[in-house]
mmCIF file of C-alpha atoms in Angstrom:
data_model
loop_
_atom_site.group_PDB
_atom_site.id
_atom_site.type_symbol
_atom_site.label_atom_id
_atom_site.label_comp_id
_atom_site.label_asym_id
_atom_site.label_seq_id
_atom_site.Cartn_x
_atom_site.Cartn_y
_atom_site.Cartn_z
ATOM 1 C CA UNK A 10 -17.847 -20.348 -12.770
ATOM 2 C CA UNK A 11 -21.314 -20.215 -11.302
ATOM 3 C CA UNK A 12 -22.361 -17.558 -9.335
ATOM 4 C CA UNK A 13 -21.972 -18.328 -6.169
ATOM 5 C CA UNK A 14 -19.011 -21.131 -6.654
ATOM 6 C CA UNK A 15 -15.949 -21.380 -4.429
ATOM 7 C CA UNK A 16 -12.851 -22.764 -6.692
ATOM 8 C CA UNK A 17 -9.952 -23.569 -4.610
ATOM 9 C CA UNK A 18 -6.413 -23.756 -6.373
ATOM 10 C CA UNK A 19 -3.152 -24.675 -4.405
ATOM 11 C CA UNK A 20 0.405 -23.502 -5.936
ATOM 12 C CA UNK A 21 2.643 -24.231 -3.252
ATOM 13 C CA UNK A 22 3.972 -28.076 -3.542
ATOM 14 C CA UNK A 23 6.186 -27.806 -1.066
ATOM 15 C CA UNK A 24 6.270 -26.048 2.180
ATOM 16 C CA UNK A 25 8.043 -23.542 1.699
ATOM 17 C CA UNK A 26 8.290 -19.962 -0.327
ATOM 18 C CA UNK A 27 11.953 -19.348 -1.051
ATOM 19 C CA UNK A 28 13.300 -16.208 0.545
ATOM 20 C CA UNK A 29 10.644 -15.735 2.821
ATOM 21 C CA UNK A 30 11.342 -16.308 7.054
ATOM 22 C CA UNK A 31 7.584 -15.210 7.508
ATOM 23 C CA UNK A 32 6.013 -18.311 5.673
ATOM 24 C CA UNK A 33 6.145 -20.272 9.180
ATOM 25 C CA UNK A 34 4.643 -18.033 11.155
ATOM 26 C CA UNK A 35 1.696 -17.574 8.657
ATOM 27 C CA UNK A 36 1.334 -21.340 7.740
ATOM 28 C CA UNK A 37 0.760 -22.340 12.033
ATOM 29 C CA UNK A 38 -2.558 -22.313 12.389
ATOM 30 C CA UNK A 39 -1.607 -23.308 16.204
ATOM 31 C CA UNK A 40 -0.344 -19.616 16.263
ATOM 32 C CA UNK A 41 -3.015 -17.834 14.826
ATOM 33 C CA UNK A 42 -5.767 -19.721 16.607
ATOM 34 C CA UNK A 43 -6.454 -17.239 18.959
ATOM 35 C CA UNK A 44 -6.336 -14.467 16.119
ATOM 36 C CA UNK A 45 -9.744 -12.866 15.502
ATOM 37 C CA UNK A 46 -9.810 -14.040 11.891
ATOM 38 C CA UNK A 47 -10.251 -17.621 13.412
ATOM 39 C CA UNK A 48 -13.645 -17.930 12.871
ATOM 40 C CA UNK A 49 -13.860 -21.596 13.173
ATOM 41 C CA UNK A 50 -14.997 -20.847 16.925
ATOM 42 C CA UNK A 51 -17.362 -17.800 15.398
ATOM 43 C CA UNK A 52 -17.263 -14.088 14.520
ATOM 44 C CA UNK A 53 -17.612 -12.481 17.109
ATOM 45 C CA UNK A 54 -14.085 -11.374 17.857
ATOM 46 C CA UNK A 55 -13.911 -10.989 14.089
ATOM 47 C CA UNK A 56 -16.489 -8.255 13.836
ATOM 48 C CA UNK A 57 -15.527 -6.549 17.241
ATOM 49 C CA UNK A 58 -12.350 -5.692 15.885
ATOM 50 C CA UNK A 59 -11.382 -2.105 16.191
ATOM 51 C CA UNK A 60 -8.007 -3.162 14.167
ATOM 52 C CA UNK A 61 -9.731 -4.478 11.225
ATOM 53 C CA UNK A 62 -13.109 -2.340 11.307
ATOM 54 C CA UNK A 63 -10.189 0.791 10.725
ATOM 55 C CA UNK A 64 -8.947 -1.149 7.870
ATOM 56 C CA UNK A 65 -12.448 -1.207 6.754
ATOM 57 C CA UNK A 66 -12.908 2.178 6.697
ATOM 58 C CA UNK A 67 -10.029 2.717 5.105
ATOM 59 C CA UNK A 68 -11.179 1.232 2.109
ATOM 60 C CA UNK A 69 -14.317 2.272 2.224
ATOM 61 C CA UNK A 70 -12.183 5.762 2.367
ATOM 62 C CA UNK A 71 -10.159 4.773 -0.525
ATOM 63 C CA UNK A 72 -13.276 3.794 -2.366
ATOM 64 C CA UNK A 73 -15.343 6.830 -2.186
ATOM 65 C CA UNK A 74 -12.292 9.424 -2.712
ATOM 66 C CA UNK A 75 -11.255 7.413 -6.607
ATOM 67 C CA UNK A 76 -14.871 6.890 -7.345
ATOM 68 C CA UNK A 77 -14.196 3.230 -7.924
ATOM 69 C CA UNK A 78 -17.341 1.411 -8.465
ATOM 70 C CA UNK A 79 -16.975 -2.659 -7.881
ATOM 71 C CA UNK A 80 -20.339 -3.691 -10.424
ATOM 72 C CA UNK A 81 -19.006 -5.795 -12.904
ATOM 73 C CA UNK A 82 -15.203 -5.312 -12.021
ATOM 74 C CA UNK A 83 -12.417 -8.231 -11.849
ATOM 75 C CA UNK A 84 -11.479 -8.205 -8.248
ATOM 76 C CA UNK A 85 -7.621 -9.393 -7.402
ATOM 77 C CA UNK A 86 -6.700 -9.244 -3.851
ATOM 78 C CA UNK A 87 -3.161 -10.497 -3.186
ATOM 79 C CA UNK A 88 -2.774 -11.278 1.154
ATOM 80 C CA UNK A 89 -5.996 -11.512 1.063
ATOM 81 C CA UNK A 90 -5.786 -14.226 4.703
ATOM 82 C CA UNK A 91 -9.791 -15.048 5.279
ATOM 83 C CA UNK A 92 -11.025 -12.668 3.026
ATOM 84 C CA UNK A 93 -13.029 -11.026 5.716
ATOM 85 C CA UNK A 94 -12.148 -7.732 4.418
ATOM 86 C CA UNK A 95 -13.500 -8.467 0.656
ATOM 87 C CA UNK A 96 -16.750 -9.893 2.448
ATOM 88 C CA UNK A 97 -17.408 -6.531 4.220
ATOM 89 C CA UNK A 98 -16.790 -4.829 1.629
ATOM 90 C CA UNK A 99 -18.081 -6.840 -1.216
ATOM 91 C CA UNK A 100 -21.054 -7.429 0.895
ATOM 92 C CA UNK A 101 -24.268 -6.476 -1.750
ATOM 93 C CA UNK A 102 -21.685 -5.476 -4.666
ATOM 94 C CA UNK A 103 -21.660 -7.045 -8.014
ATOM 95 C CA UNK A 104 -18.497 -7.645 -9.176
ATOM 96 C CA UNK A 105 -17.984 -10.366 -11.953
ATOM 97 C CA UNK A 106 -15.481 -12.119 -10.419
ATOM 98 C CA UNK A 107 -13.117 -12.366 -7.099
ATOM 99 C CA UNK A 108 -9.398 -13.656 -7.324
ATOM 100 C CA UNK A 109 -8.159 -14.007 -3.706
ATOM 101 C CA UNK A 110 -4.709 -15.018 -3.046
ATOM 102 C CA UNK A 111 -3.239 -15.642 0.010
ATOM 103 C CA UNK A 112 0.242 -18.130 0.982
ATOM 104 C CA UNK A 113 -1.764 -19.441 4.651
ATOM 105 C CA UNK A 114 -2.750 -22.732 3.473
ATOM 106 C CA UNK A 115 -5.144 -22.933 6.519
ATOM 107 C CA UNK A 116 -6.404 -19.775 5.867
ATOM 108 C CA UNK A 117 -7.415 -20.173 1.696
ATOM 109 C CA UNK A 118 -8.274 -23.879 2.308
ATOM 110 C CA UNK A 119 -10.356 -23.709 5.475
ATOM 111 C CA UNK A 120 -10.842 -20.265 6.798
ATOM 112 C CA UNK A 121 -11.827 -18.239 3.750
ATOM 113 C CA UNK A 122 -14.540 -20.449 2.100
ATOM 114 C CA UNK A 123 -16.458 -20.196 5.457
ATOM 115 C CA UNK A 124 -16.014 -16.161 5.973
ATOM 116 C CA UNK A 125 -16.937 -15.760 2.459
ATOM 117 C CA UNK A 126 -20.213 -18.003 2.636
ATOM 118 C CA UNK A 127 -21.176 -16.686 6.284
ATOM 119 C CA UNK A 128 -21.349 -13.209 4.907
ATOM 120 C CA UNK A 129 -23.562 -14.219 1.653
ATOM 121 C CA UNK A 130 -21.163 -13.974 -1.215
ATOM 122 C CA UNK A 131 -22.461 -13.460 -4.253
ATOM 123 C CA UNK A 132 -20.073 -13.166 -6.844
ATOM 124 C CA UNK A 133 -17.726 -16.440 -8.292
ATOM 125 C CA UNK A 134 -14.626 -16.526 -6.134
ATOM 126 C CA UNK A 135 -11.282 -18.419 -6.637
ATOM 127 C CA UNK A 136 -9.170 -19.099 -3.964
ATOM 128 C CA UNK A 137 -5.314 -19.470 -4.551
ATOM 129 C CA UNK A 138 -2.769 -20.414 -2.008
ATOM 130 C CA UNK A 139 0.496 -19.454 -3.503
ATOM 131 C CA UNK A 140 3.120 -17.078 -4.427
ATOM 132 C CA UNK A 141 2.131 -13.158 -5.228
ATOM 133 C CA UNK A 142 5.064 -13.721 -8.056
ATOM 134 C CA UNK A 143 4.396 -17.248 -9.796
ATOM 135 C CA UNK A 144 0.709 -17.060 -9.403
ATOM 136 C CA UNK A 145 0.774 -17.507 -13.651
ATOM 137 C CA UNK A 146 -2.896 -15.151 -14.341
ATOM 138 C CA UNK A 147 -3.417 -13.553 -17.264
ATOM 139 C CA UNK A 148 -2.098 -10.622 -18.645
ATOM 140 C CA UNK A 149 -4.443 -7.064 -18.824
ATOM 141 C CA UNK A 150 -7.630 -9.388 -16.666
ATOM 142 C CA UNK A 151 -8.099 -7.137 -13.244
ATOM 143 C CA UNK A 152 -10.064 -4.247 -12.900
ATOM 144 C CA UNK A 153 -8.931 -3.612 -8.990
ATOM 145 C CA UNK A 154 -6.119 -4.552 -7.172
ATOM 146 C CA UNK A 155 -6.504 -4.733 -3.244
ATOM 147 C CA UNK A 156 -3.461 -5.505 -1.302
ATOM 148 C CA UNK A 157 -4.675 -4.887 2.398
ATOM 149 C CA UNK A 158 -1.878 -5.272 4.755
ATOM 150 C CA UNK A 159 0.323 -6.931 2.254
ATOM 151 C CA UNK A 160 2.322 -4.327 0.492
ATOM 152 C CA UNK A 161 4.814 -4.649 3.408
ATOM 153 C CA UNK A 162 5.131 -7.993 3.379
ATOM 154 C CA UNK A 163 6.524 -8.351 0.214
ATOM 155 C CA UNK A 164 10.239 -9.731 -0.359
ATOM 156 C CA UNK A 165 10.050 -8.159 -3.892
ATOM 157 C CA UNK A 166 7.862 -5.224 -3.554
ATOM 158 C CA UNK A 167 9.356 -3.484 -6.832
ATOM 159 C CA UNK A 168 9.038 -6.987 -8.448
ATOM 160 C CA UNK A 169 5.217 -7.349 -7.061
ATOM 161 C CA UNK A 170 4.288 -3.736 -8.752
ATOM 162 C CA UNK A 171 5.798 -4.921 -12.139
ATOM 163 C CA UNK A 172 3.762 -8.112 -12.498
ATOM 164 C CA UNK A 173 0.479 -6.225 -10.916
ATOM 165 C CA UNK A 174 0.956 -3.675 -13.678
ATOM 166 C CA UNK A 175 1.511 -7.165 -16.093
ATOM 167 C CA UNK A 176 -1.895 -8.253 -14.730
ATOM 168 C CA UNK A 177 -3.756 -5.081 -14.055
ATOM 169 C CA UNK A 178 -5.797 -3.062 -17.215
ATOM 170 C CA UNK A 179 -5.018 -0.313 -18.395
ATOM 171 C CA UNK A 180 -6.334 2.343 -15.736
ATOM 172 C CA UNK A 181 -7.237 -0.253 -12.983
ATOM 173 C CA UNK A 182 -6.765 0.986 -9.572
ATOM 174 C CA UNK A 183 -4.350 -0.622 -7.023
ATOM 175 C CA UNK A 184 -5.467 -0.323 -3.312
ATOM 176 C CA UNK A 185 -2.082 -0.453 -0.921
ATOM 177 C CA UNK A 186 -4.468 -0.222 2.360
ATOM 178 C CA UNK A 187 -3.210 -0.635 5.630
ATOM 179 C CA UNK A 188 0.433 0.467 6.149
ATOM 180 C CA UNK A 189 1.809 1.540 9.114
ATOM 181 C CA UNK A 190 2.105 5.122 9.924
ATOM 182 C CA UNK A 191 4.385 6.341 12.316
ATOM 183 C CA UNK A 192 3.786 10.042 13.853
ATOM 184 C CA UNK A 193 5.939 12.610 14.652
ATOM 185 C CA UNK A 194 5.869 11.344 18.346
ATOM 186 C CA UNK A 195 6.823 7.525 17.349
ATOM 187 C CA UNK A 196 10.027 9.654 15.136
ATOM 188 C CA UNK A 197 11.197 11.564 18.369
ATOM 189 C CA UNK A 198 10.927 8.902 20.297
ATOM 190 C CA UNK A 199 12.635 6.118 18.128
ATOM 191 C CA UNK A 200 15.002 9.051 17.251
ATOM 192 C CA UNK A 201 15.540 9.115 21.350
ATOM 193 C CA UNK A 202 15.954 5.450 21.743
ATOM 194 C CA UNK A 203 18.931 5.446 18.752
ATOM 195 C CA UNK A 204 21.077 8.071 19.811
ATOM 196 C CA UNK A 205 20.859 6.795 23.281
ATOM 197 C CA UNK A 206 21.794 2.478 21.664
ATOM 198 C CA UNK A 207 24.467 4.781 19.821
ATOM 199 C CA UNK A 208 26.308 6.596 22.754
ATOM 200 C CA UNK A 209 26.763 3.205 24.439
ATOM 201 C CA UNK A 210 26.736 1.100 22.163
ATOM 202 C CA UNK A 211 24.156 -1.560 22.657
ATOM 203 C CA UNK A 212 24.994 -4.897 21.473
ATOM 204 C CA UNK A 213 27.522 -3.248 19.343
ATOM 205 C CA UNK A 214 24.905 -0.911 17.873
ATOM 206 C CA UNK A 215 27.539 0.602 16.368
ATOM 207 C CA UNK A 216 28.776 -1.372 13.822
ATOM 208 C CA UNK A 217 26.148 -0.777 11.318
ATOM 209 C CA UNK A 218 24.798 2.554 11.850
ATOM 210 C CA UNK A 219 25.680 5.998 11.431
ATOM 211 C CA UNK A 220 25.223 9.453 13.687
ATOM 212 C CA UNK A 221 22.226 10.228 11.384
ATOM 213 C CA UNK A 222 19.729 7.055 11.339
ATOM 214 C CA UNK A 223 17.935 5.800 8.669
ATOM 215 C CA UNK A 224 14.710 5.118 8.443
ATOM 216 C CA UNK A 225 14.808 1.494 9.048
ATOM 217 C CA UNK A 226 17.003 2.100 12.290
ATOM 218 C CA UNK A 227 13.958 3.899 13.204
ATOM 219 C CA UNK A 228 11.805 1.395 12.431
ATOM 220 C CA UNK A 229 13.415 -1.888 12.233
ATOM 221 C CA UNK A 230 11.244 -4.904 10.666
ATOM 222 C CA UNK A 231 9.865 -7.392 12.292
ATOM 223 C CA UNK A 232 11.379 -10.823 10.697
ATOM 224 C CA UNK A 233 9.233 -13.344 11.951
ATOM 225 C CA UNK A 234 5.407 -11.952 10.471
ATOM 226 C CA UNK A 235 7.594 -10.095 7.326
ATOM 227 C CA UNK A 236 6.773 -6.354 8.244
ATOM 228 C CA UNK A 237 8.899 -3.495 6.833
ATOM 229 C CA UNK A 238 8.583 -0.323 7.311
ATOM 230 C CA UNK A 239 9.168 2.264 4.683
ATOM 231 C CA UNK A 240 9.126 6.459 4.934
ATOM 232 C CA UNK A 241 6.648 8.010 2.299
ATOM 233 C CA UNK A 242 10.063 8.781 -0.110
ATOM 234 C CA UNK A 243 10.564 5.816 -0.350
ATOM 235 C CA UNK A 244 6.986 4.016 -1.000
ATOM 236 C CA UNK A 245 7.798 6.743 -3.680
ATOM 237 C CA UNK A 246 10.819 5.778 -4.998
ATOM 238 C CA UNK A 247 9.376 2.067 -5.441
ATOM 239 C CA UNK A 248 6.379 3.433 -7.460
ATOM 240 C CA UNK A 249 8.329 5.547 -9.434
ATOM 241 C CA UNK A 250 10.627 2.567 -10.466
ATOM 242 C CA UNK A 251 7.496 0.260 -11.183
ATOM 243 C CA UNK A 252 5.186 1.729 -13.597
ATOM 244 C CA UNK A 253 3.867 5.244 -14.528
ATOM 245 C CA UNK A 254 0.601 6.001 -12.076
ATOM 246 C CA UNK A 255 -1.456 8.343 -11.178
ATOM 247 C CA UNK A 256 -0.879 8.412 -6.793
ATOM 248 C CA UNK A 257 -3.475 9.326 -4.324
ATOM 249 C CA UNK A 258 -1.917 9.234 -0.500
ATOM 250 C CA UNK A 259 -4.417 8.602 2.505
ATOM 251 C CA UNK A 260 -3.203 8.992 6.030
ATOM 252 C CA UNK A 261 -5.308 7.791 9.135
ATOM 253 C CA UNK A 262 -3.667 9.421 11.402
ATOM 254 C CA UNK A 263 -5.518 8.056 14.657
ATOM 255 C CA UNK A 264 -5.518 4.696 13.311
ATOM 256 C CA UNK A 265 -2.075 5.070 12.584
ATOM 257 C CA UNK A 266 -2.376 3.075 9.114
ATOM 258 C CA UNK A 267 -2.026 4.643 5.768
ATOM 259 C CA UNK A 268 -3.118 3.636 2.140
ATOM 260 C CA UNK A 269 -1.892 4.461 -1.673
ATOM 261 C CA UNK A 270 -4.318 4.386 -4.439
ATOM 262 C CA UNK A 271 -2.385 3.914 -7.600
ATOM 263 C CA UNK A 272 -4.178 4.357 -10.824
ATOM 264 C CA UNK A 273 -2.401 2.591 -13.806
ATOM 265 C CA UNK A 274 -1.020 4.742 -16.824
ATOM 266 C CA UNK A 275 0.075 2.298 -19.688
ATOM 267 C CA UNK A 276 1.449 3.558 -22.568
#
């Protein structure tokens, strides 16, 4: 690919990604029209963000702490929506080569190749709408992994680690940026809200749950955008079961978002 070349690739014939209720809501671009990643009307809301410019940090955070350099790296970023993110921060890097992919088909087809040229690209990019776990790239090709508000939007998320560690090098770094954090506040007060459901039983509250709540009682998802929630044991647990890595933990506390840096250990 040349330089500064935009290759668009579509995966999805029909639709529809099986086993996920979110794919709706992220394939109406009615919806998401008045989202700040709609930049078909400009960037202003874009860049006045304080959402996203957090997330931003965050990686910038992420960055500096691993000593990750970008310069001649193979970039995959899987969620990657607009790829605003991956312009900030790939704005004046060198890397040889960006693999975005992303299952909006509004926002790989339309939304992305105009973020990515309004901020001066200059890298080869390939845009793929499709599935994070039939996406068919080649084994031991990515350098960096960036999964930016994605990790907890995976249906498979043990499934997603194993084929990023299929498709990652052998020491590449995965980026998990972005998940929520909940205080010890948010826990008293969701802890509040289900003893209270429990004592009188609201909407049968009962029928699933125990005295002691777990952690998704706490912290239910949301079904419709695909969020789940999950306590640090048990991001754990799911690395553990994936791969061997070395784990670095970031916490934003005021921005209430949290990252993982996971640096692949192959055998």
């Amino acid at each position: 690919m040349r330089q500064n070349e935009i290759k668009i690739t579509d995966l999805i014939e029909k639709e529809n990604i099986k086993g996920d209720p979110s794919f709706g809501y992220w394939n109406d671009s009615d919806k998401e029209s008045t989202k700040a990643f709609n930049v078909e009307i400009g960037f202003k809301k874009l860049e006045s963000s304080t959402h996203l410019t957090d997330v931003h940090k965050q990686l910038n955070l992420c960055i500096d702490s691993s000593s990750i350099s970008e310069d001649q790296q193979t970039i995959l970023s899987l969620g990657s929506g607009t790829c605003w993110l991956e312009s900030w921060w790939l704005k004046n890097k060198q890397p040889s080569h960006l693999t975005a992919v992303d299952f909006s088909k509004h926002r790989i087809h339309k939304l992305a190749p105009l973020t990515l040229k309004h901020y001066g690209h200059n890298y080869p990019v390939e845009l793929i709408r499709g599935d994070f776990l039939n996406l068919g790239l080649e084994k031991n090709s990515f350098d960096i992994i960036l999964l930016s508000q994605a990790f907890h939007h995976s249906q498979s998320p043990i499934e997603l680690l194993e084929e990023i560690n299929r498709m990652a090098k052998n020491g590449a770094k995965i980026l998990i940026i972005g998940e929520h954090y909940f205080n010890l506040f948010d826990h008293l007060k969701q802890a509040i809200k289900h003893f209270i459901k429990l004592a009188i039983n609201y909407k049968n509250y009962r029928k699933d749950r125990s005295f002691f709540p777990k952690y998704s009682d706490l912290f239910p998802p949301h079904l419709e955008q695909g969020d789940k929630h999950y306590s640090k044991a048990e991001y754990m647990e799911m690395f553990e079961k994936a791969g061997k890595y070395h784990i670095e933990h970031i916490i934003n506390k005021k921005e209430k978002i949290q990252a993982y840096v996971l640096t692949i250990q192959k055998p």
